[in-house]
């Protein structure tokens, strides 16, 4: 009897071992066999939760057709919520291999007894299979068997925790909601760890029948910083990266809202001037973080293109580009004590360019500092003419103005006045080069970081420091802007404004040691801003932003120059002051050059009175000033100062001949009269100032001026 029992037991043990071995082999095989679509499902896109740098929720990105599906790791889902779902859906979840045989038998018996389906046998794993591969309308026994097999396959590939995590983050709650995190937020306006016990129980019931169990949808999804988040999303898509489930951005939502309100206030104030749109960008100089990004005042303003992102729109920046040119000029040999000619003149050869100042007024000799701080046009074009358009264009590309890459063929000397079209994002990044000691950040960061940005040198440190000194000089701005209070900050700051030549765009840039801000205002319809050069309007916004940031983070003094020293110079000539120089200013000069500077010869004292004796190139301008203090004397060899050699003029057959006159001007010489010859034929003799007006005839012409013992000749072409 004992022997027979032993044999039965041994046989049972063999059977059990065979079953266990078969199960192990079966699971091993399933584990090795790829589960089609599993990797793709595990890496599916979830709604991204965007937070600002202070942890404030900005947006939750909806997926296709408005679906909200947030991801939360299993270890961050409250245990009570997990246990409630297991209790409601699959009590033996941790005991079965993917299918629950007992539940299948029970369900089959109950359904047969009632002659209808009153109980299901789907496990959580089987439900996950159906989420991954939704059923067709027709469900057969074969369909259920296939799902059961896939459940076994899934259990072989994943741990129980992994299955639970996928299930809880993807289960449907109806109303375009998937996953417990989005359900908790949509129904209760809470995160999963904030749910009460009663809310947990209700939430676990909703997937069974959303229309019956679901609480009312009471949550309004936030929609802040829309243009910036659109930019972030687009950047990820363009680079082929997948958006994470959470992103902590560099943006400061509170500052962003304040800037939006300031822009809206200004738009409302100046609506009659056709200012309908405005945008702003603020960056951290040290880290390259984008602190504020306002693409437009009102994202929902359909009438005026509210969804257009003005930070990325290409516009003519006008004079706000001039600092980059003046910085290049310093590195090309000009110095802060250089004197630039702000007089009527033309530039170029085959394409003559005649610039004007914004007020059609000329100021004669102007110090480098004043010309930049007061944003005079003619000196800027003069600098570009001598530095070279190609050299400046290359420098702008080095600064990060990628928008200009395809504009070289269309840009000439007008590039000095900001004729190229660039983005506000490029402008702000480039403007930070001065307070960054000559460096620009390689890239602007959209993520919160404390790490210094990777930067590259574009200008010498001395150049950047000189520009900071000039652009923060309140006195030097007086000629162009008066004593504008908007630039009079109690902390070290630099500013530059600009207006496009048709007044469609008004721009202001400002920077401290810590932050750089830029504001654009105008309209996307391309209409002229009525009656406004208007750069003070965005400048007020920039000033307000820098005030707030400086009050919180402070602003350091700008670094001092090392190879330059400040000395007293004549305010007009920037030379060593002479006995007749009564207006003196402090200006930077190269160390060691003070003693070799010539004494001012612009001021001459005669009989107790000071007279102005300008160099030859200023004689025509000086005599137009109608001042008895100006001495009309020429010096040196005679020179034709207008037109330039090899200039090309276009004759218009539709325009009256007598209206098409060429103005010719000369200076210098050792006599009080000068004679003009055209193609060898005498025209006339003129006294000082030497000026003629003559008609235009098609062809090549040689212009010659003789004055005493000297002469000068040039060639022009009339087409």
XYZ file of C-alpha atoms in Angstrom:
719
model
C 0.000 0.000 0.000
C 2.789 2.398 0.961
C 4.722 1.472 -2.163
C 1.681 2.190 -4.354
C 1.143 5.603 -2.678
C 4.795 6.398 -3.155
C 4.541 5.578 -6.865
C 1.448 7.807 -7.229
C 3.172 10.644 -5.411
C 6.260 10.283 -7.566
C 4.125 10.290 -10.677
C 2.351 13.441 -9.503
C 5.670 15.089 -8.746
C 6.893 14.254 -12.230
C 3.748 15.694 -13.734
C 4.081 18.805 -11.599
C 7.729 19.151 -12.529
C 6.854 18.688 -16.182
C 4.138 21.341 -15.901
C 6.486 23.743 -14.122
C 9.247 23.040 -16.624
C 6.857 23.498 -19.513
C 5.646 26.742 -18.003
C 9.214 27.931 -17.543
C 10.142 26.912 -21.089
C 6.941 28.515 -22.443
C 7.607 31.754 -20.573
C 11.248 31.731 -21.655
C 10.247 31.294 -25.265
C 7.659 34.087 -24.950
C 10.271 36.265 -23.317
C 12.643 35.733 -26.232
C 10.021 36.215 -28.924
C 9.584 39.921 -29.796
C 6.238 41.459 -28.893
C 5.343 43.476 -31.949
C 4.629 47.105 -31.115
C 5.595 46.892 -27.440
C 8.650 49.154 -27.686
C 6.693 51.669 -29.734
C 3.869 51.684 -27.201
C 6.235 52.089 -24.260
C 7.760 55.097 -26.011
C 4.459 56.606 -27.123
C 3.951 60.329 -26.805
C 2.458 61.654 -23.585
C 1.173 65.122 -22.858
C 4.083 67.303 -21.836
C 3.648 69.351 -18.678
C 5.524 72.628 -19.065
C 6.615 74.429 -15.898
C 8.343 77.780 -15.554
C 11.629 78.217 -13.722
C 9.765 78.578 -10.406
C 7.697 75.412 -10.817
C 4.484 77.099 -11.974
C 2.457 75.054 -14.463
C 2.297 76.867 -17.814
C 0.637 74.388 -20.141
C -0.176 70.723 -20.581
C 0.306 69.925 -24.226
C -2.703 68.222 -25.755
C -2.034 65.372 -28.182
C -3.859 64.507 -31.396
C -7.514 65.580 -31.470
C -7.177 67.288 -28.090
C -6.277 64.140 -26.135
C -4.741 64.649 -22.680
C -2.516 61.805 -21.523
C -0.004 62.667 -18.818
C 2.614 60.226 -17.574
C 3.405 59.681 -13.925
C 5.842 56.978 -12.703
C 4.293 54.152 -10.694
C 6.304 55.100 -7.602
C 4.613 58.518 -7.645
C 1.083 57.130 -7.911
C -0.412 56.770 -4.404
C -0.588 53.172 -3.224
C -4.257 53.635 -2.336
C -5.084 54.489 -5.952
C -3.109 51.529 -7.298
C -4.759 49.136 -4.842
C -8.241 50.461 -5.679
C -7.769 49.767 -9.385
C -6.496 46.263 -8.602
C -9.452 45.653 -6.286
C -11.957 46.865 -8.881
C -10.416 45.284 -11.971
C -8.182 42.310 -11.085
C -7.960 41.087 -7.493
C -5.531 38.277 -8.326
C -3.293 40.490 -10.475
C -0.112 39.537 -8.610
C -0.967 35.775 -8.684
C -1.859 34.997 -12.305
C 0.441 34.864 -15.370
C -1.730 37.227 -17.431
C -4.961 35.230 -17.529
C -7.061 34.280 -14.523
C -8.404 30.744 -15.040
C -10.665 30.916 -11.970
C -12.274 34.152 -13.184
C -12.758 32.697 -16.657
C -14.604 29.660 -15.242
C -16.671 31.813 -12.884
C -17.613 34.275 -15.634
C -18.563 31.472 -18.009
C -20.818 29.873 -15.373
C -22.509 33.178 -14.403
C -23.061 34.217 -17.996
C -24.570 30.812 -18.881
C -26.862 30.931 -15.869
C -28.150 34.371 -16.848
C -28.143 33.740 -20.619
C -26.305 37.067 -20.999
C -22.947 38.608 -20.104
C -23.049 39.682 -16.467
C -19.417 39.138 -15.589
C -16.104 39.533 -17.426
C -12.818 37.753 -16.931
C -10.388 40.271 -18.342
C -7.292 40.835 -16.257
C -5.454 44.157 -16.094
C -2.877 42.634 -18.439
C -5.578 41.687 -20.958
C -7.040 45.190 -20.714
C -3.589 46.587 -21.438
C -3.417 44.356 -24.520
C -6.675 45.891 -25.737
C -5.335 49.401 -25.070
C -2.271 48.583 -27.127
C -4.329 46.913 -29.870
C -7.943 48.138 -29.782
C -10.603 45.567 -30.752
C -12.544 45.723 -33.973
C -16.326 45.989 -33.664
C -16.830 42.253 -34.069
C -15.512 40.240 -31.084
C -15.229 36.476 -31.491
C -13.984 33.602 -29.361
C -10.864 33.668 -31.484
C -10.353 37.310 -30.624
C -10.491 36.538 -26.914
C -8.101 33.597 -27.247
C -5.675 35.801 -29.155
C -5.879 38.463 -26.434
C -5.290 35.844 -23.731
C -2.182 34.603 -25.511
C -0.877 38.164 -25.904
C -1.498 38.739 -22.194
C 0.725 35.752 -21.429
C 3.282 37.125 -23.869
C 3.142 40.570 -22.222
C 3.614 39.091 -18.743
C 6.686 37.269 -20.026
C 8.193 40.504 -21.352
C 7.317 42.871 -18.505
C 7.271 42.884 -14.738
C 4.019 43.360 -12.836
C 5.076 46.907 -11.919
C 5.805 47.756 -15.537
C 2.400 46.440 -16.585
C 0.658 48.430 -13.873
C 2.531 51.607 -14.825
C 1.576 51.275 -18.501
C -2.013 50.435 -17.651
C -2.601 53.286 -15.203
C -1.028 55.835 -17.552
C -2.995 54.758 -20.629
C -6.411 53.581 -19.482
C -9.239 55.581 -21.035
C -11.576 57.697 -18.917
C -13.568 59.029 -21.862
C -13.822 62.750 -22.701
C -10.433 62.663 -24.505
C -8.722 61.699 -21.238
C -6.277 58.840 -20.764
C -4.278 57.893 -17.685
C -4.935 58.511 -14.019
C -2.887 61.756 -13.931
C -4.938 63.492 -16.626
C -8.156 62.056 -15.178
C -7.347 63.376 -11.715
C -6.550 66.812 -13.134
C -9.522 66.991 -15.524
C -12.175 65.826 -13.054
C -10.872 67.259 -9.800
C -8.214 69.848 -10.729
C -5.721 67.883 -8.622
C -2.589 65.815 -9.025
C -2.940 62.119 -8.155
C -1.245 62.548 -4.776
C -3.864 65.135 -3.754
C -6.949 62.918 -4.245
C -9.172 62.067 -1.300
C -10.160 58.461 -0.569
C -13.664 58.970 -2.004
C -12.199 60.544 -5.160
C -9.854 57.565 -5.519
C -12.790 55.142 -5.406
C -14.789 57.147 -7.931
C -11.824 57.480 -10.281
C -11.311 53.706 -10.315
C -14.924 53.216 -11.429
C -14.906 55.742 -14.303
C -13.175 53.534 -16.954
C -16.022 51.000 -16.679
C -18.623 53.520 -17.846
C -17.367 57.131 -18.152
C -20.734 58.637 -19.049
C -22.255 57.202 -15.860
C -19.468 57.373 -13.256
C -17.400 60.399 -14.345
C -17.632 63.548 -12.205
C -18.217 66.880 -14.042
C -15.212 68.244 -15.911
C -14.277 71.236 -13.788
C -10.672 72.011 -14.691
C -9.477 74.719 -17.078
C -6.089 73.866 -18.523
C -3.576 76.756 -18.233
C -2.388 78.411 -21.435
C 0.572 80.626 -20.632
C 3.605 81.582 -22.732
C 2.027 80.070 -25.883
C 4.512 81.466 -28.401
C 7.494 80.301 -26.366
C 6.096 76.816 -25.866
C 5.295 76.604 -29.587
C 8.928 77.482 -30.237
C 10.135 74.779 -27.837
C 7.848 72.142 -29.376
C 8.907 73.092 -32.912
C 12.577 72.925 -31.935
C 12.124 69.402 -30.586
C 10.268 68.254 -33.689
C 12.816 69.758 -36.072
C 15.648 67.982 -34.271
C 13.765 64.661 -34.179
C 13.663 64.592 -30.385
C 10.673 63.333 -28.402
C 9.188 65.717 -25.879
C 9.560 64.462 -22.300
C 6.553 64.153 -20.011
C 7.786 67.094 -17.912
C 9.836 70.133 -18.855
C 11.097 72.818 -16.498
C 11.661 75.812 -18.743
C 13.902 78.825 -18.278
C 10.969 81.231 -18.552
C 9.700 83.343 -15.651
C 5.900 83.324 -16.014
C 5.392 86.306 -13.707
C 7.816 88.474 -15.684
C 6.310 87.260 -18.941
C 2.812 88.305 -17.831
C 4.070 91.723 -16.778
C 5.686 92.313 -20.173
C 2.516 91.175 -21.964
C 0.507 93.704 -19.937
C 2.988 96.506 -20.631
C 2.851 95.809 -24.359
C -0.954 95.651 -24.319
C -1.104 98.991 -22.485
C 1.135 100.603 -25.099
C -0.820 99.059 -27.978
C -4.046 100.457 -26.530
C -2.434 103.853 -25.998
C -0.965 104.059 -29.510
C -3.604 102.118 -31.452
C -4.350 105.188 -33.585
C -0.692 105.158 -34.656
C -1.255 101.660 -36.143
C 0.702 99.893 -33.426
C -1.154 96.591 -33.223
C 1.555 94.111 -32.313
C 4.450 93.823 -29.918
C 6.978 91.214 -28.865
C 9.769 90.920 -26.320
C 12.691 88.704 -25.388
C 14.799 88.713 -22.216
C 17.882 86.551 -21.668
C 20.282 85.872 -18.818
C 23.736 86.989 -19.978
C 25.638 84.433 -17.926
C 23.610 81.298 -18.596
C 22.009 82.157 -21.939
C 18.601 81.272 -20.454
C 15.507 82.782 -22.039
C 13.816 84.504 -19.101
C 10.880 86.022 -20.993
C 9.461 85.449 -24.479
C 6.390 87.385 -25.578
C 5.653 86.566 -29.195
C 2.649 88.876 -29.341
C 0.524 90.791 -26.901
C -2.635 88.727 -27.457
C -2.365 85.196 -28.836
C -6.090 85.185 -29.633
C -6.163 88.497 -31.552
C -7.094 87.039 -34.950
C -7.634 90.462 -36.535
C -3.986 91.428 -36.078
C -2.253 88.051 -36.360
C -2.021 87.295 -32.657
C -0.577 83.830 -33.219
C 2.347 85.189 -35.261
C 5.497 85.094 -33.135
C 7.159 88.500 -33.386
C 10.313 87.196 -31.690
C 10.957 85.107 -34.812
C 9.611 87.461 -37.491
C 12.276 89.099 -39.653
C 12.100 92.894 -39.598
C 14.411 95.781 -40.399
C 15.950 96.770 -37.046
C 17.034 100.262 -38.098
C 19.601 102.037 -35.943
C 19.559 99.357 -33.251
C 22.165 97.568 -35.412
C 24.683 100.433 -35.312
C 26.620 99.312 -32.192
C 27.839 96.212 -34.044
C 29.242 98.415 -36.833
C 30.900 100.869 -34.448
C 32.485 97.949 -32.573
C 33.913 96.671 -35.864
C 35.213 100.176 -36.655
C 37.112 100.232 -33.349
C 38.783 96.985 -34.348
C 39.554 98.388 -37.805
C 41.597 101.289 -36.448
C 39.077 103.939 -35.402
C 39.263 105.126 -31.800
C 36.831 106.732 -29.352
C 38.475 110.101 -30.035
C 38.057 109.803 -33.824
C 36.049 112.611 -35.405
C 33.535 111.564 -38.059
C 32.061 113.780 -40.794
C 28.334 114.336 -40.438
C 27.956 116.308 -43.652
C 26.176 115.777 -46.952
C 28.148 113.276 -49.004
C 27.680 110.320 -51.268
C 29.286 106.911 -51.190
C 29.827 104.094 -53.602
C 30.726 103.700 -57.249
C 28.286 101.879 -59.497
C 25.518 102.480 -56.949
C 25.713 105.924 -55.395
C 24.274 106.072 -51.892
C 23.398 109.431 -50.302
C 22.397 108.962 -46.637
C 20.468 111.465 -44.536
C 19.996 111.813 -40.795
C 16.526 111.123 -39.423
C 15.913 114.891 -39.027
C 17.561 115.892 -42.349
C 20.075 117.956 -40.377
C 23.875 117.701 -40.531
C 26.133 118.347 -37.567
C 29.560 118.728 -39.174
C 32.474 117.126 -37.288
C 31.154 114.740 -34.625
C 33.080 112.689 -32.123
C 32.825 108.898 -32.505
C 31.072 108.632 -29.131
C 28.426 111.230 -29.938
C 27.784 109.835 -33.422
C 26.905 106.409 -31.966
C 25.069 107.522 -28.810
C 22.986 110.015 -30.814
C 22.451 107.486 -33.612
C 23.515 109.711 -36.515
C 23.132 108.070 -39.922
C 25.802 109.720 -42.072
C 28.747 108.867 -39.772
C 27.514 105.250 -39.633
C 27.534 104.965 -43.417
C 30.949 106.648 -43.461
C 32.269 103.961 -41.098
C 30.794 101.116 -43.144
C 32.262 102.609 -46.329
C 35.729 102.527 -44.753
C 35.366 99.182 -42.934
C 33.834 97.395 -45.940
C 30.399 95.866 -46.379
C 31.827 92.341 -46.655
C 33.779 92.661 -43.410
C 30.706 93.944 -41.572
C 28.460 91.303 -43.095
C 30.873 88.573 -41.934
C 30.897 90.059 -38.439
C 27.090 90.025 -38.319
C 27.054 86.353 -39.286
C 29.631 85.715 -36.571
C 27.302 87.421 -34.092
C 24.571 84.928 -34.994
C 22.462 86.829 -37.542
C 21.680 83.719 -39.570
C 18.677 85.490 -41.108
C 21.104 87.570 -43.186
C 22.759 84.567 -44.811
C 20.791 84.862 -48.051
C 20.600 88.672 -48.057
C 24.190 89.585 -48.982
C 23.447 90.318 -52.642
C 20.673 92.731 -51.706
C 22.659 94.634 -49.064
C 24.950 97.597 -49.620
C 25.867 100.607 -47.510
C 22.290 100.846 -46.226
C 23.251 97.868 -44.037
C 24.798 100.499 -41.743
C 21.298 101.759 -40.988
C 19.792 98.330 -40.326
C 18.338 97.643 -43.771
C 18.750 93.868 -43.464
C 15.862 91.843 -42.047
C 16.625 89.951 -38.826
C 14.820 88.349 -35.889
C 14.381 89.971 -32.494
C 15.855 86.774 -31.032
C 19.042 87.369 -33.014
C 19.125 91.042 -31.998
C 18.890 90.365 -28.259
C 21.459 87.588 -28.318
C 23.897 89.732 -30.314
C 23.384 92.839 -28.161
C 24.465 90.877 -25.084
C 27.979 90.734 -26.602
C 28.850 94.114 -25.070
C 27.897 93.392 -21.455
C 29.371 89.876 -21.935
C 32.822 91.399 -22.487
C 32.861 90.590 -26.214
C 31.353 87.094 -26.027
C 27.980 85.825 -27.273
C 26.255 82.643 -26.068
C 26.513 79.857 -28.627
C 22.848 79.043 -28.062
C 20.004 80.370 -25.988
C 18.698 77.877 -23.441
C 14.995 77.099 -23.105
C 15.636 74.952 -20.011
C 16.262 76.132 -16.493
C 19.962 75.855 -15.714
C 22.583 77.320 -13.424
C 25.488 76.452 -15.695
C 27.307 79.220 -17.599
C 26.482 79.227 -21.287
C 29.027 78.106 -23.839
C 30.214 81.338 -25.441
C 32.455 82.455 -28.273
C 34.471 85.651 -28.621
C 33.290 88.029 -31.347
C 34.907 91.308 -30.264
C 37.925 92.106 -28.136
C 37.139 92.774 -24.480
C 38.389 96.356 -24.845
C 35.969 96.919 -27.725
C 33.016 95.645 -25.698
C 34.001 97.797 -22.716
C 34.276 100.908 -24.874
C 30.814 100.241 -26.336
C 29.370 99.841 -22.827
C 30.906 103.169 -21.846
C 29.487 104.920 -24.925
C 26.009 103.366 -24.860
C 25.600 104.192 -21.176
C 26.737 107.806 -21.650
C 23.686 109.977 -21.002
C 25.453 113.185 -22.102
C 26.522 111.758 -25.473
C 22.861 111.029 -26.329
C 21.870 114.657 -25.965
C 22.497 115.620 -29.609
C 20.112 112.965 -30.923
C 17.651 112.397 -28.079
C 18.020 115.166 -25.533
C 18.178 114.058 -21.906
C 15.679 111.204 -22.210
C 14.674 110.054 -18.735
C 13.879 106.556 -19.965
C 17.640 105.918 -20.320
C 18.573 107.565 -17.023
C 18.904 104.475 -14.841
C 20.317 104.408 -11.291
C 22.256 101.270 -12.244
C 24.791 100.621 -15.053
C 22.890 99.873 -18.266
C 23.288 100.321 -22.004
C 20.509 101.094 -24.476
C 20.025 101.325 -28.220
C 16.869 102.023 -30.147
C 15.960 101.765 -33.797
C 13.260 102.564 -36.309
C 13.005 101.061 -39.791
C 13.157 103.560 -42.651
C 9.400 103.341 -43.274
C 8.553 103.357 -39.542
C 6.891 99.903 -39.651
C 9.166 98.688 -36.873
C 10.242 100.379 -33.655
C 12.786 98.537 -31.533
C 14.564 99.041 -28.216
C 17.410 97.036 -26.708
C 18.781 97.283 -23.188
C 21.368 95.383 -21.200
C 22.944 95.234 -17.743
C 25.735 92.982 -16.532
C 23.076 90.349 -15.785
C 20.309 90.552 -18.402
C 19.611 91.712 -21.951
C 16.123 92.686 -23.126
C 14.649 93.622 -26.468
C 11.184 94.863 -27.446
C 9.719 95.245 -30.946
C 6.469 97.076 -31.687
C 4.630 97.856 -34.896
C 2.228 95.830 -36.993
C 2.431 92.668 -39.058
C 0.399 94.279 -41.855
C 3.479 96.317 -42.839
C 1.725 99.639 -42.333
C 3.687 102.749 -41.424
C 3.499 103.662 -37.757
C 1.776 107.016 -38.056
C 3.733 110.063 -36.940
C 6.137 108.113 -34.788
C 9.801 107.349 -34.952
C 8.539 105.879 -31.713
C 11.554 104.044 -30.313
C 10.815 105.548 -26.879
C 7.644 103.434 -26.732
C 9.376 100.019 -26.610
C 12.232 101.644 -24.666
C 9.818 102.271 -21.787
C 9.022 98.556 -21.673
C 12.712 97.597 -21.760
C 13.475 100.037 -18.967
C 10.652 98.659 -16.806
C 11.884 95.087 -17.328
C 15.472 95.952 -16.410
C 14.255 97.894 -13.353
C 12.461 94.812 -12.040
C 15.292 92.406 -12.768
C 17.929 94.708 -11.290
C 15.934 95.236 -8.106
C 15.915 91.453 -7.635
C 19.303 90.384 -8.980
C 21.384 93.572 -8.961
C 23.694 94.876 -11.686
C 27.468 95.145 -11.550
C 29.463 98.074 -12.853
C 30.896 97.645 -16.335
C 34.540 96.609 -16.545
C 37.118 99.326 -17.083
C 39.288 99.566 -20.173
C 42.920 98.539 -19.754
C 44.622 99.832 -22.906
C 42.767 103.157 -22.902
C 42.720 106.042 -20.450
C 40.368 108.997 -20.164
C 41.792 112.469 -20.672
C 40.429 115.946 -21.291
C 40.007 116.747 -25.010
C 38.361 119.472 -27.025
C 34.656 118.675 -27.266
C 34.611 119.570 -30.969
C 37.890 118.280 -32.412
C 38.775 115.633 -29.786
C 42.332 117.027 -29.969
C 44.502 118.208 -27.115
C 42.811 121.356 -25.825
C 44.344 124.630 -27.016
C 44.101 128.030 -25.324
C 40.975 128.829 -27.379
C 39.154 125.595 -26.458
C 36.604 126.316 -23.776
C 34.366 123.211 -24.064
C 36.221 120.153 -22.791
C 35.108 116.549 -22.295
C 36.684 113.373 -20.949
C 37.407 110.836 -23.648
C 39.243 107.545 -23.962
C 42.568 107.646 -25.795
C 45.165 104.919 -26.165
C 47.570 104.875 -23.246
C 50.847 106.558 -24.074
C 49.458 108.680 -26.903
C 48.356 111.721 -24.904
C 51.621 113.655 -25.319
C 51.692 113.029 -29.078
C 48.146 114.256 -29.703
C 48.099 117.444 -31.803
C 46.758 120.616 -30.290
C 43.295 121.670 -31.474
C 43.371 123.895 -34.557
C 39.583 124.093 -34.932
C 39.509 127.037 -32.497
C 41.470 130.209 -33.225
C 41.530 133.234 -30.949
C 41.811 136.647 -32.635
C 41.467 139.954 -30.888
C 39.971 138.338 -27.815
C 37.362 136.443 -29.831
C 37.268 132.687 -30.649
C 36.719 131.717 -34.292
C 36.067 128.291 -35.840
C 38.440 127.212 -38.577
C 37.136 123.853 -39.848
C 39.182 121.454 -42.017
C 38.536 121.590 -45.761
C 35.982 118.785 -45.883
C 33.689 120.773 -43.572
C 33.961 124.141 -45.358
C 30.738 123.819 -47.375
C 28.809 122.647 -44.330
C 30.354 125.333 -42.121
C 29.451 128.194 -44.439
C 25.855 126.942 -44.519
C 25.639 127.560 -40.781
C 25.515 131.375 -41.276
C 27.808 131.979 -38.319
C 30.100 134.996 -38.154
C 32.437 132.952 -35.962
C 33.388 130.646 -38.864
C 36.556 131.474 -40.835
C 36.064 130.628 -44.558
C 39.593 129.518 -45.276
C 40.749 126.524 -47.296
C 43.924 124.596 -46.565
C 46.228 122.285 -48.543
C 45.731 120.884 -52.035
C 42.428 121.429 -53.816
C 40.128 118.383 -53.719
C 36.796 117.564 -55.336
C 34.754 116.348 -52.392
C 31.514 115.872 -54.348
C 30.853 113.796 -56.394
C 33.172 110.873 -55.664
C 35.498 109.458 -58.286
C 33.886 106.829 -60.577
C 30.349 107.671 -59.455
C 27.595 106.482 -61.795
C 24.437 108.561 -62.343
C 21.235 107.635 -64.141
C 19.680 110.095 -66.613
C 15.884 109.925 -66.601
C 14.467 110.683 -70.082
C 11.018 111.292 -68.614
C 12.306 114.101 -66.381
C 13.031 117.681 -67.628
C 16.675 118.270 -68.517
C 16.964 121.486 -66.516
C 15.801 119.661 -63.375
C 18.582 117.050 -63.539
C 21.550 118.974 -62.153
C 24.837 117.671 -60.802
C 26.174 119.447 -57.721
C 29.982 119.777 -57.658
C 31.903 120.903 -54.588
C 35.616 121.336 -53.910
C 37.767 122.416 -50.966
C 41.387 123.354 -50.355
C 43.699 125.175 -52.721
C 45.947 128.186 -52.279
C 43.724 130.826 -53.868
C 40.392 132.481 -53.154
C 38.868 131.309 -56.466
C 38.663 127.977 -58.298
C 37.752 127.040 -61.876
C 35.761 124.002 -63.102
C 36.465 122.186 -66.376
C 34.296 119.365 -67.796
C 35.997 117.227 -70.447
C 38.591 119.950 -70.859
C 36.066 122.729 -71.449
C 35.969 125.659 -69.045
C 32.669 126.000 -67.170
C 33.095 128.844 -64.671
C 35.084 130.265 -61.762
C 33.726 130.404 -58.227
C 34.883 132.019 -54.967
C 35.040 130.187 -51.629
C 33.096 127.978 -51.003
C 33.810 126.295 -54.324
C 30.474 124.964 -55.641
C 28.919 124.493 -59.094
C 25.660 123.140 -60.520
C 25.663 121.729 -64.037
C 23.391 119.710 -66.283
C 23.817 115.974 -66.867
C 24.752 114.560 -70.268
C 24.986 110.851 -70.996
C 28.459 109.354 -71.265
C 31.776 109.383 -69.393
C 33.047 112.733 -68.176
C 36.213 114.115 -66.617
C 35.680 116.817 -63.998
C 38.663 119.012 -63.160
C 38.994 121.827 -60.620
C 41.962 124.229 -60.577
C 42.747 126.495 -57.622
C 45.974 128.473 -57.706
C 48.848 126.067 -58.204
C 46.902 122.838 -57.464
C 44.234 120.835 -59.263
C 42.123 117.679 -58.856
C 40.325 115.486 -61.406
C 37.714 112.729 -61.173
C 35.679 110.591 -63.571
C 31.903 110.149 -63.543
C 29.493 108.218 -65.756
C 25.969 109.255 -66.742
C 23.807 106.430 -68.138
